[in-house]
Amino acid sequence: MSAVIKFFTRTQGHNKINFVDWISYGYLILGFFIIFLPVFWLLLNSVKSQFLLQKLDTNILPMDYERVARATVFGPEGKEIFILKDLPDWVLYWNDLTEDEKLQHDQTSFLKKYNGKEYYVLRTHFGLVSNYAKELILNKKLPDWLIRYPSMFPDAKKEYEPTIFFKDLNSEEVRLLSEFLGIKPYKPNGFTSQILVSAINADTNEVEEYSVNRLNTNKATINARLISNPQGGIVKIPSEQIMVNKTLRPSWINYTDPLTNNVRGMSFNAIKCLNNSVFVTIVATIITVLINSMAAFALSKYRFNGQIIFFIIILATLMVPASVLIVGIFKMVAVTGLAGTLWGVIIPGAATPTGVFMLRQYMLTIPDELLEAARMDAASEWSIYWRIVFPLALPAIAVLGILSIIWRWNDLILPMIAVSTTKAAYTIQLCLLDFQGEYVAQEHYRLAMTVVSLIPTTLVFVFLQRYITTGIATTGMK
Amino acid sequence: MANLELIDLRKSYDKLEVIHGINLQVTDGEFCVLVGPSGCGKSTLLRMIAGLEAISEGSIIIDGKKVNNISAANRGLAMVFQSYALYPHMSVRQNLAFGLENLKMKKNEIEERIQQAAKLLRMEEYLKRRPGQLSGGQRQRVAIGRAIVREPSIYLFDEPLSNLDAELRVATRVELKALHERLGNTMIYVTHDQVEAMTMADKIVVLNEGLIEQVGAPLELYNKPANEFVAGFIGSPRMNFFDIDMLPESIKQLAPNHASRLGVRPEHFDLKGKIILPLKVNNVEQLGSDSFLYGKTNKGQKISIKLNNQTQIKAEDDIIASFSLENSHWFNNSGIRI
């Protein structure tokens, strides 16, 4: 630790900090933030809940108010108000969800976990009363007009008497039907999400939890309801006494849902995408390294007619913009039947002029005498390549390998050309694109999966960067 | 065990001919040294024999078989390179085994040969090390070992001692010579160092500008150089050459017909012989055992003299050097010895 402190407090040869040190450290810190701020932003946003993201929450950390639900249930005993805690966000905000988003959640099985008054209020909240009531009417063979009854004009309602059927039903069914038909003492139950705060209870002088509708600190007092006694009614609490229970609530489901394929209505499988990407990256890198090093070997160590021409042609392809090639690659992939398979992604990018050039330059530094010695040692040309040149060019090959891994993993264009019609062959980059549907906003999943997709390249960099630096350093010189 | 025969061997790069028709015979078991100044084509010649360089014209015959179109791998030769060309990523053992593995030899036989070579060259202790961890002399041994394990018919050496320091060079020279006597193989050795050539060779081939100047045993070359080039090249310091016209009349009278130049080696001068040559000393080098005098004759021709003892002569002294007729060489107009 002291070594770290010593490292970060070094000065320019003197004990005192002079302006050069200020500039240097300032520059380093600035550069660090410029480079890492977007990454930090991504990391921290990837654990924000969908609702925070939709609200364009600007907090750095995934801070959220603790929320509770205030429920009002009507019954023969009259109105009862109580607080529902620990509900998931999608339940709290059910009425704000779009139809597509609602489809992603299974509210009926969620509802089954509850009973009694909690069950009633959630049933109303999910809008399931009419569905269940209609089912009941059909199952019990009750007359059709019951279904129309809630939408009738009051005059029309007078002609019917729904309560005559109640004698054949149990109390639960009576309750359901009454809630549906709006027959007293039942009414649609109330459900509102509220913010959980803490404040000193004026009666007991103890800190207690309250729920408030909204936090408007401009007002002198805020209406709050005591959690421990919700029936006790509204109390007015001075704004300055309110302690907001803002808690750090990382939304890990952003990660766990896609990775466990637990996202309903999602058309693809994140694990499959990652597998595809890993396959493409590894196989393509192996092929790239082999093909490029063989080409570089021939170009650097053999003399043949047209050698320079070949080399120039290979280099010339560097000057063709990749976007010009899209149509050509698509046609090629389609004609060869590679479209829709991962090989369509792997093969077109296997040979890279950059790689050939880099390896050739490195191989030029391997002395010809070694190859001649190998020839005297009765080595075949293949074994000269495989046992002499390849191991000796390893620093440059490692660089190409690392670059290839990063290119392939981050590549979007080639997968779009080759496999965009086949969901089973999507790579992670295509999947990330697909999270952004036309109507469905899945930013929270997308951010989380983006972070996941960054992990392999980061690991490659962290563990192999010394090969990059030594490789690049020795490629030109020596 | 092999004879080697080169018949009118030529090599040209595009239109530039660098080897102009070499005829040479090396008999089985001979230690043949190719010597010549840099750029004379000796390395190219060796590489052509090895099969690393294409032959433009002529033929190479090993044991009566023409090998022009046989690849380097199949000629059954082994070569020790100037830079040793050890595979840096392999251990010494792997370096030795590489050639044998390529020949699909059995593992235990490879191991046996490696052990033999390691014993012979005293490198058992560093079989596991990489070439980068070895000293120059050790690398040299490994390079020779790599040739030995192949049990080739002919060994080819391309200036193998030039990267060693002087002391090690002498020691390795002796070792190589002993090795040759022990193995009895034909060896072809390229060097520009005439001391190496003189001490090691059974047969020296002096090359100059792609042509053979003379082939012969070391002392034959020293005593009876075929021409001025060989006379000048063999022996250190160089033989002194004098234009006859610039010599004193007394010496001129001794010259045979057609002679235009006289050559006398520095070590063949003394201060009390019959044929005398006055000169002025410009510089004296005392080596303890020997002394070198550098000076000019009255007519301004350069002369160097080697004395086998210490001397009182100083720079700017006028002295009279002398030599005997049997130690002098006469050359005609075209440089041929008479």
Short mmCIF file of N, CA and C in Angstrom, two decimals, chain A residues 369-380 383-384 387-389 391-392, chain B residues 47 52 73 77 81 83 85-90 98-99 101-103 146 150:
data_model
loop_
_atom_site.label_atom_id
_atom_site.label_comp_id
_atom_site.label_asym_id
_atom_site.label_seq_id
_atom_site.Cartn_x
_atom_site.Cartn_y
_atom_site.Cartn_z
N GLU A 369 19.41 -17.24 -42.05
CA GLU A 369 20.30 -18.36 -41.73
C GLU A 369 19.59 -19.43 -40.91
N LEU A 370 18.63 -18.99 -40.09
CA LEU A 370 17.89 -19.98 -39.30
C LEU A 370 17.11 -20.92 -40.20
N LEU A 371 16.52 -20.33 -41.24
CA LEU A 371 15.75 -21.15 -42.17
C LEU A 371 16.67 -22.07 -42.96
N GLU A 372 17.85 -21.53 -43.29
CA GLU A 372 18.79 -22.35 -44.03
C GLU A 372 19.28 -23.49 -43.16
N ALA A 373 19.51 -23.17 -41.90
CA ALA A 373 19.94 -24.23 -40.98
C ALA A 373 18.87 -25.31 -40.89
N ALA A 374 17.60 -24.86 -40.85
CA ALA A 374 16.52 -25.84 -40.79
C ALA A 374 16.47 -26.67 -42.06
N ARG A 375 16.72 -26.01 -43.19
CA ARG A 375 16.73 -26.76 -44.46
C ARG A 375 17.84 -27.79 -44.44
N MET A 376 19.01 -27.40 -43.92
CA MET A 376 20.10 -28.37 -43.82
C MET A 376 19.70 -29.49 -42.87
N ASP A 377 18.84 -29.16 -41.90
CA ASP A 377 18.38 -30.17 -40.96
C ASP A 377 17.23 -30.98 -41.53
N ALA A 378 17.07 -30.94 -42.82
CA ALA A 378 16.07 -31.76 -43.53
C ALA A 378 14.64 -31.43 -43.14
N ALA A 379 14.41 -30.19 -42.70
CA ALA A 379 13.05 -29.81 -42.35
C ALA A 379 12.27 -29.52 -43.62
N SER A 380 11.00 -29.94 -43.65
CA SER A 380 10.15 -29.60 -44.78
C SER A 380 9.78 -28.13 -44.67
N SER A 383 7.42 -27.62 -41.90
CA SER A 383 7.94 -27.64 -40.54
C SER A 383 8.87 -26.46 -40.29
N ILE A 384 9.45 -25.88 -41.33
CA ILE A 384 10.18 -24.62 -41.15
C ILE A 384 9.22 -23.53 -40.67
N ARG A 387 7.61 -24.88 -37.05
CA ARG A 387 8.47 -25.10 -35.89
C ARG A 387 9.54 -24.02 -35.73
N ILE A 388 9.82 -23.26 -36.77
CA ILE A 388 10.85 -22.22 -36.64
C ILE A 388 10.23 -20.83 -36.71
N VAL A 389 9.58 -20.54 -37.84
CA VAL A 389 9.14 -19.15 -38.05
C VAL A 389 7.98 -18.78 -37.14
N PRO A 391 7.00 -19.98 -34.10
CA PRO A 391 7.37 -19.66 -32.71
C PRO A 391 8.20 -18.40 -32.58
N LEU A 392 9.04 -18.14 -33.57
CA LEU A 392 9.89 -16.95 -33.45
C LEU A 392 9.10 -15.67 -33.70
N ARG B 47 27.74 -22.54 -50.06
CA ARG B 47 26.29 -22.63 -50.04
C ARG B 47 25.76 -23.38 -51.25
N LEU B 52 21.96 -24.62 -50.73
CA LEU B 52 21.18 -23.45 -50.33
C LEU B 52 21.15 -22.40 -51.43
N ALA B 73 18.20 -30.69 -48.03
CA ALA B 73 17.84 -31.65 -47.00
C ALA B 73 18.34 -33.05 -47.37
N LEU B 77 24.40 -33.56 -46.11
CA LEU B 77 25.49 -32.72 -45.62
C LEU B 77 25.04 -32.00 -44.36
N PHE B 81 27.04 -22.68 -39.36
CA PHE B 81 26.96 -21.32 -39.90
C PHE B 81 27.83 -20.36 -39.10
N SER B 83 26.94 -17.49 -37.94
CA SER B 83 26.22 -16.99 -36.77
C SER B 83 25.68 -18.15 -35.94
N ALA B 85 23.36 -19.96 -36.16
CA ALA B 85 21.97 -20.21 -36.55
C ALA B 85 21.31 -21.25 -35.66
N LEU B 86 21.51 -21.14 -34.37
CA LEU B 86 20.80 -22.03 -33.44
C LEU B 86 19.38 -21.53 -33.31
N TYR B 87 18.43 -22.46 -33.16
CA TYR B 87 17.03 -22.06 -33.03
C TYR B 87 16.84 -21.48 -31.64
N PRO B 88 16.59 -20.17 -31.53
CA PRO B 88 16.63 -19.53 -30.21
C PRO B 88 15.51 -19.98 -29.28
N HIS B 89 14.42 -20.52 -29.84
CA HIS B 89 13.30 -20.88 -28.98
C HIS B 89 13.38 -22.33 -28.53
N MET B 90 14.45 -23.04 -28.91
CA MET B 90 14.55 -24.45 -28.51
C MET B 90 15.73 -24.61 -27.58
N PHE B 98 16.34 -31.63 -33.61
CA PHE B 98 15.44 -31.15 -34.67
C PHE B 98 15.69 -31.86 -36.01
N GLY B 99 16.96 -31.90 -36.41
CA GLY B 99 17.29 -32.51 -37.69
C GLY B 99 16.97 -33.99 -37.72
N GLU B 101 14.67 -35.51 -35.86
CA GLU B 101 13.21 -35.69 -35.88
C GLU B 101 12.69 -35.56 -37.30
N ASN B 102 13.27 -34.63 -38.04
CA ASN B 102 12.82 -34.45 -39.42
C ASN B 102 13.11 -35.67 -40.27
N LEU B 103 14.11 -36.43 -39.87
CA LEU B 103 14.43 -37.66 -40.61
C LEU B 103 13.61 -38.83 -40.10
N ARG B 146 25.19 -29.97 -33.57
CA ARG B 146 24.03 -30.16 -34.43
C ARG B 146 24.43 -30.80 -35.74
N ARG B 150 23.89 -35.43 -37.01
CA ARG B 150 23.33 -35.84 -38.30
C ARG B 150 24.18 -36.92 -38.96
#
